[in-house]
Amino acid sequence: MSEKIQSTARKPRIAIAGATGRVGSTLTSLLASDPVDIIALTRRPDAAQLPSGVTVAAIDFDQPKTLVEALGGADRLFVSHGTSPRQVANEIALIDGAVAAGVRHIVKLSALGPATRLNPMAWHMQIEAHLAQQPVASTVLRPSAFADILRRAGGQVAAGSWAGAAGDGRVNFIDTRDIADVARVALMEEFGPESQRAYHPTGPRTWTMQQVAEELSTLLGHPVVYHHRSPEEARAALLAGGLPPLVADLLVGLDQMFRESVLAETTSTVEELTGKKPRSLRDWLAENISVFRS
């Protein structure tokens, strides 16, 4: 455990927006064993499956009053919203609701990358800019590429033909469990009223898609080859596969980031904050190899 985690006589009250998501669900489980009170903010309280002891609060992004009410008494807020055209509006509404409710520290899950027109990175930039102007302590987590994105290749790999527009670019993939570990530290560490922090958690090394294919070949026991496509070809294939244009554009944009190696940064953040080395992509692939089998 990081020495930054504070001990206090009063249990912190932490609100989590996105408690059923990939990072949020793991984070909620981690915090459930800590001396904290947890409030899970959700639009569907009846459908939420959460650890015992977690308080569930219903929210409606179109009704700002529900956000302020749900956040009443919370000291800290973790913000993680699924990628969607409403991400900017909804996360800004959460931030504004938190400020109005007296939350003292907001931790936002963002994304690593340069200034860009590409979404969802551009959406995160807008939200970060808004958060930076608020009178509240803030921490932004900018992880490298989620290893989970490779699940989308599962069907292609199982069918024997994996293709994309990532070229020979290098990518650092991070296990979402490591992001949750970092988020826990960020929520529990001491902060001042003017604190503005940013952490860049990454995996231990970079990979090209060809190297990922080689690793899958070893694990599956048969050749896996990554075929290069132009962005136009990749988008056409995604649309032909039934994906909506917005999703196709998001995936092609992510491949562009991969191709240009702008998500290749490797940091020591995970180990410095959690005391543990980040999980490797090799181990993630081994744990999830069933996704890539026919």
PDB file of C-alpha atoms in Angstrom:
ATOM      1  CA  MET A   1       0.000   0.000   0.000  1.00  0.00           C
ATOM      2  CA  SER A   2       1.305   3.438  -0.856  1.00  0.00           C
ATOM      3  CA  GLU A   3       2.518   5.455   2.093  1.00  0.00           C
ATOM      4  CA  LYS A   4       0.490   8.311   0.647  1.00  0.00           C
ATOM      5  CA  ILE A   5      -2.744   6.723   1.847  1.00  0.00           C
ATOM      6  CA  GLN A   6      -3.854   8.646   4.872  1.00  0.00           C
ATOM      7  CA  SER A   7      -5.365   7.473   8.136  1.00  0.00           C
ATOM      8  CA  THR A   8      -8.032   9.614   9.750  1.00  0.00           C
ATOM      9  CA  ALA A   9     -10.473   9.333  12.613  1.00  0.00           C
ATOM     10  CA  ARG A  10     -13.375  10.245  10.339  1.00  0.00           C
ATOM     11  CA  LYS A  11     -14.224   7.827   7.589  1.00  0.00           C
ATOM     12  CA  PRO A  12     -14.090   9.517   4.178  1.00  0.00           C
ATOM     13  CA  ARG A  13     -17.338   9.435   2.223  1.00  0.00           C
ATOM     14  CA  ILE A  14     -16.553   8.606  -1.391  1.00  0.00           C
ATOM     15  CA  ALA A  15     -19.028   8.841  -4.264  1.00  0.00           C
ATOM     16  CA  ILE A  16     -18.345   6.777  -7.368  1.00  0.00           C
ATOM     17  CA  ALA A  17     -19.897   7.662 -10.717  1.00  0.00           C
ATOM     18  CA  GLY A  18     -19.369   4.638 -12.941  1.00  0.00           C
ATOM     19  CA  ALA A  19     -19.340   2.017 -10.186  1.00  0.00           C
ATOM     20  CA  THR A  20     -20.510  -0.694 -12.596  1.00  0.00           C
ATOM     21  CA  GLY A  21     -17.952   0.065 -15.302  1.00  0.00           C
ATOM     22  CA  ARG A  22     -14.671  -1.735 -15.967  1.00  0.00           C
ATOM     23  CA  VAL A  23     -12.568   0.447 -13.677  1.00  0.00           C
ATOM     24  CA  GLY A  24     -15.342   1.568 -11.353  1.00  0.00           C
ATOM     25  CA  SER A  25     -16.509  -1.929 -10.422  1.00  0.00           C
ATOM     26  CA  THR A  26     -12.990  -3.003  -9.443  1.00  0.00           C
ATOM     27  CA  LEU A  27     -12.434   0.257  -7.584  1.00  0.00           C
ATOM     28  CA  THR A  28     -15.680  -0.169  -5.667  1.00  0.00           C
ATOM     29  CA  SER A  29     -14.679  -3.676  -4.597  1.00  0.00           C
ATOM     30  CA  LEU A  30     -11.277  -2.402  -3.447  1.00  0.00           C
ATOM     31  CA  LEU A  31     -12.751   0.454  -1.435  1.00  0.00           C
ATOM     32  CA  ALA A  32     -15.358  -1.843   0.120  1.00  0.00           C
ATOM     33  CA  SER A  33     -12.606  -3.286   2.331  1.00  0.00           C
ATOM     34  CA  ASP A  34     -11.280   0.173   3.300  1.00  0.00           C
ATOM     35  CA  PRO A  35     -12.486   2.316   6.218  1.00  0.00           C
ATOM     36  CA  VAL A  36     -14.676   4.493   3.983  1.00  0.00           C
ATOM     37  CA  ASP A  37     -18.345   5.037   3.219  1.00  0.00           C
ATOM     38  CA  ILE A  38     -19.164   4.464  -0.446  1.00  0.00           C
ATOM     39  CA  ILE A  39     -22.004   5.946  -2.471  1.00  0.00           C
ATOM     40  CA  ALA A  40     -22.541   4.478  -5.945  1.00  0.00           C
ATOM     41  CA  LEU A  41     -24.212   6.952  -8.288  1.00  0.00           C
ATOM     42  CA  THR A  42     -26.281   5.249 -10.960  1.00  0.00           C
ATOM     43  CA  ARG A  43     -29.088   5.910 -13.397  1.00  0.00           C
ATOM     44  CA  ARG A  44     -30.406   2.372 -12.832  1.00  0.00           C
ATOM     45  CA  PRO A  45     -30.303   1.627  -9.095  1.00  0.00           C
ATOM     46  CA  ASP A  46     -32.435  -1.524  -9.450  1.00  0.00           C
ATOM     47  CA  ALA A  47     -29.926  -3.067 -11.875  1.00  0.00           C
ATOM     48  CA  ALA A  48     -26.757  -2.208  -9.959  1.00  0.00           C
ATOM     49  CA  GLN A  49     -24.935  -5.189  -8.458  1.00  0.00           C
ATOM     50  CA  LEU A  50     -22.543  -3.850  -5.849  1.00  0.00           C
ATOM     51  CA  PRO A  51     -20.672  -5.103  -2.762  1.00  0.00           C
ATOM     52  CA  SER A  52     -22.602  -5.162   0.489  1.00  0.00           C
ATOM     53  CA  GLY A  53     -22.422  -1.965   2.467  1.00  0.00           C
ATOM     54  CA  VAL A  54     -22.368   0.279  -0.611  1.00  0.00           C
ATOM     55  CA  THR A  55     -25.091   2.942  -0.646  1.00  0.00           C
ATOM     56  CA  VAL A  56     -26.826   3.337  -4.000  1.00  0.00           C
ATOM     57  CA  ALA A  57     -28.054   6.775  -5.073  1.00  0.00           C
ATOM     58  CA  ALA A  58     -30.217   7.311  -8.140  1.00  0.00           C
ATOM     59  CA  ILE A  59     -29.239  10.189 -10.423  1.00  0.00           C
ATOM     60  CA  ASP A  60     -30.644  11.798 -13.554  1.00  0.00           C
ATOM     61  CA  PHE A  61     -28.207  13.850 -15.603  1.00  0.00           C
ATOM     62  CA  ASP A  62     -31.093  15.899 -16.971  1.00  0.00           C
ATOM     63  CA  GLN A  63     -32.097  16.830 -13.414  1.00  0.00           C
ATOM     64  CA  PRO A  64     -29.092  18.574 -11.804  1.00  0.00           C
ATOM     65  CA  LYS A  65     -30.887  18.616  -8.445  1.00  0.00           C
ATOM     66  CA  THR A  66     -30.596  14.812  -8.243  1.00  0.00           C
ATOM     67  CA  LEU A  67     -26.821  15.057  -8.636  1.00  0.00           C
ATOM     68  CA  VAL A  68     -26.461  17.597  -5.840  1.00  0.00           C
ATOM     69  CA  GLU A  69     -28.727  15.561  -3.565  1.00  0.00           C
ATOM     70  CA  ALA A  70     -26.894  12.291  -4.275  1.00  0.00           C
ATOM     71  CA  LEU A  71     -23.540  13.954  -3.574  1.00  0.00           C
ATOM     72  CA  GLY A  72     -24.635  15.552  -0.327  1.00  0.00           C
ATOM     73  CA  GLY A  73     -22.185  14.704   2.450  1.00  0.00           C
ATOM     74  CA  ALA A  74     -19.588  13.215   0.092  1.00  0.00           C
ATOM     75  CA  ASP A  75     -15.983  14.286   0.593  1.00  0.00           C
ATOM     76  CA  ARG A  76     -14.607  12.879  -2.656  1.00  0.00           C
ATOM     77  CA  LEU A  77     -15.936  11.897  -6.068  1.00  0.00           C
ATOM     78  CA  PHE A  78     -14.608   9.497  -8.672  1.00  0.00           C
ATOM     79  CA  VAL A  79     -15.849  10.327 -12.173  1.00  0.00           C
ATOM     80  CA  SER A  80     -15.838   7.668 -14.880  1.00  0.00           C
ATOM     81  CA  HIS A  81     -18.414   7.797 -17.659  1.00  0.00           C
ATOM     82  CA  GLY A  82     -18.808   5.352 -20.508  1.00  0.00           C
ATOM     83  CA  THR A  83     -17.761   6.664 -23.914  1.00  0.00           C
ATOM     84  CA  SER A  84     -20.772   8.320 -25.538  1.00  0.00           C
ATOM     85  CA  PRO A  85     -21.812  11.590 -27.205  1.00  0.00           C
ATOM     86  CA  ARG A  86     -23.191  12.647 -23.797  1.00  0.00           C
ATOM     87  CA  GLN A  87     -19.936  12.098 -21.959  1.00  0.00           C
ATOM     88  CA  VAL A  88     -18.930  15.756 -21.899  1.00  0.00           C
ATOM     89  CA  ALA A  89     -22.321  17.049 -20.767  1.00  0.00           C
ATOM     90  CA  ASN A  90     -22.797  14.332 -18.166  1.00  0.00           C
ATOM     91  CA  GLU A  91     -19.333  14.547 -16.596  1.00  0.00           C
ATOM     92  CA  ILE A  92     -19.496  18.345 -16.462  1.00  0.00           C
ATOM     93  CA  ALA A  93     -22.895  18.034 -14.786  1.00  0.00           C
ATOM     94  CA  LEU A  94     -21.354  15.687 -12.201  1.00  0.00           C
ATOM     95  CA  ILE A  95     -18.479  18.073 -11.561  1.00  0.00           C
ATOM     96  CA  ASP A  96     -20.824  21.037 -11.157  1.00  0.00           C
ATOM     97  CA  GLY A  97     -23.094  18.995  -8.878  1.00  0.00           C
ATOM     98  CA  ALA A  98     -20.109  17.988  -6.759  1.00  0.00           C
ATOM     99  CA  VAL A  99     -18.951  21.579  -6.357  1.00  0.00           C
ATOM    100  CA  ALA A 100     -22.469  22.657  -5.403  1.00  0.00           C
ATOM    101  CA  ALA A 101     -22.720  19.813  -2.874  1.00  0.00           C
ATOM    102  CA  GLY A 102     -19.429  20.717  -1.190  1.00  0.00           C
ATOM    103  CA  VAL A 103     -17.303  17.789  -2.410  1.00  0.00           C
ATOM    104  CA  ARG A 104     -13.674  18.639  -1.648  1.00  0.00           C
ATOM    105  CA  HIS A 105     -11.762  16.396  -4.088  1.00  0.00           C
ATOM    106  CA  ILE A 106     -12.696  15.103  -7.551  1.00  0.00           C
ATOM    107  CA  VAL A 107     -10.755  12.303  -9.243  1.00  0.00           C
ATOM    108  CA  LYS A 108     -11.491  12.017 -12.958  1.00  0.00           C
ATOM    109  CA  LEU A 109     -10.641   9.066 -15.166  1.00  0.00           C
ATOM    110  CA  SER A 110      -9.342  10.593 -18.386  1.00  0.00           C
ATOM    111  CA  ALA A 111      -7.110   9.334 -21.205  1.00  0.00           C
ATOM    112  CA  LEU A 112      -3.475   9.604 -22.234  1.00  0.00           C
ATOM    113  CA  GLY A 113      -2.750  11.366 -25.480  1.00  0.00           C
ATOM    114  CA  PRO A 114      -1.974  14.645 -27.236  1.00  0.00           C
ATOM    115  CA  ALA A 115      -4.236  17.570 -28.030  1.00  0.00           C
ATOM    116  CA  THR A 116      -6.451  16.166 -30.751  1.00  0.00           C
ATOM    117  CA  ARG A 117      -9.762  16.390 -32.579  1.00  0.00           C
ATOM    118  CA  LEU A 118     -10.224  12.641 -32.151  1.00  0.00           C
ATOM    119  CA  ASN A 119     -12.797  11.370 -29.703  1.00  0.00           C
ATOM    120  CA  PRO A 120     -12.977  10.243 -26.955  1.00  0.00           C
ATOM    121  CA  MET A 121      -9.658  11.971 -26.225  1.00  0.00           C
ATOM    122  CA  ALA A 122     -11.076  15.344 -27.315  1.00  0.00           C
ATOM    123  CA  TRP A 123     -14.075  14.833 -25.029  1.00  0.00           C
ATOM    124  CA  HIS A 124     -11.757  14.185 -22.088  1.00  0.00           C
ATOM    125  CA  MET A 125      -9.846  17.372 -22.896  1.00  0.00           C
ATOM    126  CA  GLN A 126     -13.041  19.436 -22.659  1.00  0.00           C
ATOM    127  CA  ILE A 127     -13.968  17.880 -19.329  1.00  0.00           C
ATOM    128  CA  GLU A 128     -10.464  18.317 -17.902  1.00  0.00           C
ATOM    129  CA  ALA A 129     -10.489  21.986 -18.906  1.00  0.00           C
ATOM    130  CA  HIS A 130     -13.779  22.508 -17.089  1.00  0.00           C
ATOM    131  CA  LEU A 131     -12.599  20.664 -13.980  1.00  0.00           C
ATOM    132  CA  ALA A 132      -9.404  22.734 -13.842  1.00  0.00           C
ATOM    133  CA  GLN A 133     -11.436  25.931 -13.477  1.00  0.00           C
ATOM    134  CA  GLN A 134     -13.478  24.733 -10.481  1.00  0.00           C
ATOM    135  CA  PRO A 135     -12.757  25.721  -6.854  1.00  0.00           C
ATOM    136  CA  VAL A 136     -12.093  22.154  -5.776  1.00  0.00           C
ATOM    137  CA  ALA A 137      -9.062  19.891  -5.424  1.00  0.00           C
ATOM    138  CA  SER A 138      -8.715  17.589  -8.420  1.00  0.00           C
ATOM    139  CA  THR A 139      -6.724  14.642  -9.674  1.00  0.00           C
ATOM    140  CA  VAL A 140      -6.795  13.494 -13.279  1.00  0.00           C
ATOM    141  CA  LEU A 141      -5.840   9.925 -14.165  1.00  0.00           C
ATOM    142  CA  ARG A 142      -4.611   9.592 -17.751  1.00  0.00           C
ATOM    143  CA  PRO A 143      -3.978   5.888 -18.354  1.00  0.00           C
ATOM    144  CA  SER A 144      -2.528   4.439 -21.515  1.00  0.00           C
ATOM    145  CA  ALA A 145      -4.639   2.136 -23.715  1.00  0.00           C
ATOM    146  CA  PHE A 146      -6.909  -0.312 -21.898  1.00  0.00           C
ATOM    147  CA  ALA A 147      -5.871  -3.917 -22.542  1.00  0.00           C
ATOM    148  CA  ASP A 148      -9.602  -4.659 -22.758  1.00  0.00           C
ATOM    149  CA  ILE A 149      -9.763  -2.941 -26.151  1.00  0.00           C
ATOM    150  CA  LEU A 150      -8.140  -6.078 -27.578  1.00  0.00           C
ATOM    151  CA  ARG A 151     -11.316  -8.015 -26.781  1.00  0.00           C
ATOM    152  CA  ARG A 152     -12.769  -6.476 -29.927  1.00  0.00           C
ATOM    153  CA  ALA A 153     -10.258  -8.520 -31.925  1.00  0.00           C
ATOM    154  CA  GLY A 154     -11.426 -11.768 -30.334  1.00  0.00           C
ATOM    155  CA  GLY A 155     -13.784 -12.776 -33.110  1.00  0.00           C
ATOM    156  CA  GLN A 156     -11.305 -11.879 -35.838  1.00  0.00           C
ATOM    157  CA  VAL A 157      -8.476 -13.791 -34.169  1.00  0.00           C
ATOM    158  CA  ALA A 158     -10.729 -16.815 -33.616  1.00  0.00           C
ATOM    159  CA  ALA A 159     -11.704 -16.698 -37.302  1.00  0.00           C
ATOM    160  CA  GLY A 160      -8.043 -16.531 -38.311  1.00  0.00           C
ATOM    161  CA  SER A 161      -7.938 -13.053 -39.828  1.00  0.00           C
ATOM    162  CA  TRP A 162      -7.109 -10.044 -37.641  1.00  0.00           C
ATOM    163  CA  ALA A 163      -6.831  -6.668 -39.330  1.00  0.00           C
ATOM    164  CA  GLY A 164      -6.693  -3.005 -38.418  1.00  0.00           C
ATOM    165  CA  ALA A 165      -5.162   0.381 -39.159  1.00  0.00           C
ATOM    166  CA  ALA A 166      -2.624   0.497 -36.326  1.00  0.00           C
ATOM    167  CA  GLY A 167       0.322  -0.183 -38.618  1.00  0.00           C
ATOM    168  CA  ASP A 168       3.658  -0.687 -36.882  1.00  0.00           C
ATOM    169  CA  GLY A 169       2.865   1.771 -34.112  1.00  0.00           C
ATOM    170  CA  ARG A 170       3.828   1.059 -30.506  1.00  0.00           C
ATOM    171  CA  VAL A 171       1.189   0.977 -27.777  1.00  0.00           C
ATOM    172  CA  ASN A 172       1.418   0.670 -24.023  1.00  0.00           C
ATOM    173  CA  PHE A 173      -1.504  -1.425 -22.770  1.00  0.00           C
ATOM    174  CA  ILE A 174      -2.597  -1.248 -19.138  1.00  0.00           C
ATOM    175  CA  ASP A 175      -4.721  -3.686 -17.155  1.00  0.00           C
ATOM    176  CA  THR A 176      -7.838  -1.919 -15.846  1.00  0.00           C
ATOM    177  CA  ARG A 177      -7.181  -3.464 -12.427  1.00  0.00           C
ATOM    178  CA  ASP A 178      -4.010  -1.369 -12.225  1.00  0.00           C
ATOM    179  CA  ILE A 179      -6.008   1.753 -13.061  1.00  0.00           C
ATOM    180  CA  ALA A 180      -8.412   0.917 -10.238  1.00  0.00           C
ATOM    181  CA  ASP A 181      -5.477   0.442  -7.852  1.00  0.00           C
ATOM    182  CA  VAL A 182      -4.148   3.888  -8.784  1.00  0.00           C
ATOM    183  CA  ALA A 183      -7.618   5.432  -8.497  1.00  0.00           C
ATOM    184  CA  ARG A 184      -7.940   4.039  -4.969  1.00  0.00           C
ATOM    185  CA  VAL A 185      -4.670   5.691  -3.942  1.00  0.00           C
ATOM    186  CA  ALA A 186      -5.690   8.973  -5.597  1.00  0.00           C
ATOM    187  CA  LEU A 187      -8.985   8.986  -3.703  1.00  0.00           C
ATOM    188  CA  MET A 188      -7.422   8.124  -0.351  1.00  0.00           C
ATOM    189  CA  GLU A 189      -4.304  10.284  -0.387  1.00  0.00           C
ATOM    190  CA  GLU A 190      -4.017  13.602   1.384  1.00  0.00           C
ATOM    191  CA  PHE A 191      -4.781  16.735  -0.600  1.00  0.00           C
ATOM    192  CA  GLY A 192      -4.909  20.474  -0.116  1.00  0.00           C
ATOM    193  CA  PRO A 193      -7.785  22.727  -1.180  1.00  0.00           C
ATOM    194  CA  GLU A 194      -5.737  23.967  -4.159  1.00  0.00           C
ATOM    195  CA  SER A 195      -4.360  20.555  -5.212  1.00  0.00           C
ATOM    196  CA  GLN A 196      -4.359  19.860  -8.964  1.00  0.00           C
ATOM    197  CA  ARG A 197      -2.638  16.594  -9.834  1.00  0.00           C
ATOM    198  CA  ALA A 198      -2.303  14.393 -12.897  1.00  0.00           C
ATOM    199  CA  TYR A 199      -1.080  10.790 -12.967  1.00  0.00           C
ATOM    200  CA  HIS A 200      -0.146   8.784 -16.055  1.00  0.00           C
ATOM    201  CA  PRO A 201      -0.485   5.083 -15.190  1.00  0.00           C
ATOM    202  CA  THR A 202       0.772   2.685 -17.873  1.00  0.00           C
ATOM    203  CA  GLY A 203       1.691  -0.925 -18.351  1.00  0.00           C
ATOM    204  CA  PRO A 204       5.324  -2.094 -18.108  1.00  0.00           C
ATOM    205  CA  ARG A 205       6.228  -1.922 -21.832  1.00  0.00           C
ATOM    206  CA  THR A 206       5.042  -1.103 -25.341  1.00  0.00           C
ATOM    207  CA  TRP A 207       3.743  -3.489 -27.990  1.00  0.00           C
ATOM    208  CA  THR A 208       3.136  -3.407 -31.716  1.00  0.00           C
ATOM    209  CA  MET A 209       0.100  -5.223 -33.064  1.00  0.00           C
ATOM    210  CA  GLN A 210       2.483  -7.695 -34.691  1.00  0.00           C
ATOM    211  CA  GLN A 211       4.010  -8.479 -31.304  1.00  0.00           C
ATOM    212  CA  VAL A 212       0.542  -8.948 -29.823  1.00  0.00           C
ATOM    213  CA  ALA A 213      -0.219 -11.339 -32.689  1.00  0.00           C
ATOM    214  CA  GLU A 214       2.987 -13.270 -31.980  1.00  0.00           C
ATOM    215  CA  GLU A 215       2.054 -13.595 -28.313  1.00  0.00           C
ATOM    216  CA  LEU A 216      -1.414 -14.818 -29.264  1.00  0.00           C
ATOM    217  CA  SER A 217       0.170 -17.322 -31.654  1.00  0.00           C
ATOM    218  CA  THR A 218       2.198 -18.768 -28.781  1.00  0.00           C
ATOM    219  CA  LEU A 219      -0.778 -18.933 -26.424  1.00  0.00           C
ATOM    220  CA  LEU A 220      -3.186 -20.380 -29.009  1.00  0.00           C
ATOM    221  CA  GLY A 221      -0.743 -22.787 -30.607  1.00  0.00           C
ATOM    222  CA  HIS A 222      -1.417 -21.630 -34.158  1.00  0.00           C
ATOM    223  CA  PRO A 223      -0.332 -18.655 -36.281  1.00  0.00           C
ATOM    224  CA  VAL A 224      -2.057 -15.324 -35.738  1.00  0.00           C
ATOM    225  CA  VAL A 225      -1.211 -12.550 -38.193  1.00  0.00           C
ATOM    226  CA  TYR A 226      -2.105  -8.877 -38.013  1.00  0.00           C
ATOM    227  CA  HIS A 227      -2.996  -7.486 -41.459  1.00  0.00           C
ATOM    228  CA  HIS A 228      -2.576  -3.800 -42.221  1.00  0.00           C
ATOM    229  CA  ARG A 229      -5.519  -1.782 -43.529  1.00  0.00           C
ATOM    230  CA  SER A 230      -5.818   1.859 -44.449  1.00  0.00           C
ATOM    231  CA  PRO A 231      -8.083   3.926 -42.187  1.00  0.00           C
ATOM    232  CA  GLU A 232     -10.661   4.008 -44.984  1.00  0.00           C
ATOM    233  CA  GLU A 233     -10.553   0.231 -45.373  1.00  0.00           C
ATOM    234  CA  ALA A 234     -10.755  -0.277 -41.626  1.00  0.00           C
ATOM    235  CA  ARG A 235     -13.785   1.991 -41.293  1.00  0.00           C
ATOM    236  CA  ALA A 236     -15.564   0.295 -44.197  1.00  0.00           C
ATOM    237  CA  ALA A 237     -14.949  -3.116 -42.622  1.00  0.00           C
ATOM    238  CA  LEU A 238     -16.287  -1.960 -39.252  1.00  0.00           C
ATOM    239  CA  LEU A 239     -19.416  -0.537 -40.848  1.00  0.00           C
ATOM    240  CA  ALA A 240     -19.883  -3.717 -42.866  1.00  0.00           C
ATOM    241  CA  GLY A 241     -19.684  -5.622 -39.595  1.00  0.00           C
ATOM    242  CA  GLY A 242     -22.706  -3.721 -38.318  1.00  0.00           C
ATOM    243  CA  LEU A 243     -21.093  -1.109 -36.065  1.00  0.00           C
ATOM    244  CA  PRO A 244     -22.691   2.365 -35.936  1.00  0.00           C
ATOM    245  CA  PRO A 245     -20.709   5.134 -37.661  1.00  0.00           C
ATOM    246  CA  LEU A 246     -19.845   6.773 -34.319  1.00  0.00           C
ATOM    247  CA  VAL A 247     -18.302   3.577 -32.944  1.00  0.00           C
ATOM    248  CA  ALA A 248     -16.453   2.936 -36.209  1.00  0.00           C
ATOM    249  CA  ASP A 249     -14.999   6.446 -36.109  1.00  0.00           C
ATOM    250  CA  LEU A 250     -13.927   6.009 -32.477  1.00  0.00           C
ATOM    251  CA  LEU A 251     -12.123   2.738 -33.257  1.00  0.00           C
ATOM    252  CA  VAL A 252     -10.428   4.062 -36.393  1.00  0.00           C
ATOM    253  CA  GLY A 253      -9.343   7.135 -34.436  1.00  0.00           C
ATOM    254  CA  LEU A 254      -7.870   4.910 -31.741  1.00  0.00           C
ATOM    255  CA  ASP A 255      -5.986   2.965 -34.413  1.00  0.00           C
ATOM    256  CA  GLN A 256      -4.608   6.282 -35.665  1.00  0.00           C
ATOM    257  CA  MET A 257      -3.293   6.973 -32.157  1.00  0.00           C
ATOM    258  CA  PHE A 258      -1.747   3.497 -32.098  1.00  0.00           C
ATOM    259  CA  ARG A 259      -0.229   3.937 -35.555  1.00  0.00           C
ATOM    260  CA  GLU A 260       1.480   7.169 -34.545  1.00  0.00           C
ATOM    261  CA  SER A 261       2.795   5.668 -31.275  1.00  0.00           C
ATOM    262  CA  VAL A 262       1.363   8.523 -29.226  1.00  0.00           C
ATOM    263  CA  LEU A 263       0.166   6.046 -26.557  1.00  0.00           C
ATOM    264  CA  ALA A 264       3.624   4.525 -26.154  1.00  0.00           C
ATOM    265  CA  GLU A 265       4.592   6.410 -22.999  1.00  0.00           C
ATOM    266  CA  THR A 266       5.891   4.115 -20.246  1.00  0.00           C
ATOM    267  CA  THR A 267       5.878   5.410 -16.684  1.00  0.00           C
ATOM    268  CA  SER A 268       6.631   4.150 -13.186  1.00  0.00           C
ATOM    269  CA  THR A 269       3.392   5.625 -11.837  1.00  0.00           C
ATOM    270  CA  VAL A 270       1.639   2.359 -10.977  1.00  0.00           C
ATOM    271  CA  GLU A 271       4.548   1.016  -8.946  1.00  0.00           C
ATOM    272  CA  GLU A 272       5.297   4.337  -7.244  1.00  0.00           C
ATOM    273  CA  LEU A 273       1.706   4.838  -6.107  1.00  0.00           C
ATOM    274  CA  THR A 274       0.665   1.271  -5.317  1.00  0.00           C
ATOM    275  CA  GLY A 275       3.973  -0.407  -4.468  1.00  0.00           C
ATOM    276  CA  LYS A 276       3.273  -3.085  -7.095  1.00  0.00           C
ATOM    277  CA  LYS A 277       4.584  -3.462 -10.624  1.00  0.00           C
ATOM    278  CA  PRO A 278       1.900  -3.087 -13.295  1.00  0.00           C
ATOM    279  CA  ARG A 279       0.425  -6.285 -14.695  1.00  0.00           C
ATOM    280  CA  SER A 280       1.810  -7.337 -18.066  1.00  0.00           C
ATOM    281  CA  LEU A 281      -0.155  -7.625 -21.300  1.00  0.00           C
ATOM    282  CA  ARG A 282       1.234 -11.143 -21.648  1.00  0.00           C
ATOM    283  CA  ASP A 283      -0.494 -12.139 -18.415  1.00  0.00           C
ATOM    284  CA  TRP A 284      -3.705 -10.364 -19.444  1.00  0.00           C
ATOM    285  CA  LEU A 285      -3.780 -12.263 -22.738  1.00  0.00           C
ATOM    286  CA  ALA A 286      -3.192 -15.562 -20.945  1.00  0.00           C
ATOM    287  CA  GLU A 287      -6.005 -14.851 -18.478  1.00  0.00           C
ATOM    288  CA  ASN A 288      -8.387 -13.901 -21.277  1.00  0.00           C
ATOM    289  CA  ILE A 289      -7.273 -16.341 -23.976  1.00  0.00           C
ATOM    290  CA  SER A 290     -10.776 -17.836 -24.215  1.00  0.00           C
ATOM    291  CA  VAL A 291     -11.871 -14.573 -25.866  1.00  0.00           C
ATOM    292  CA  PHE A 292      -9.584 -15.381 -28.808  1.00  0.00           C
ATOM    293  CA  ARG A 293     -10.505 -19.047 -29.256  1.00  0.00           C
ATOM    294  CA  SER A 294     -13.036 -20.206 -31.835  1.00  0.00           C
TER     295      SER A 294
END
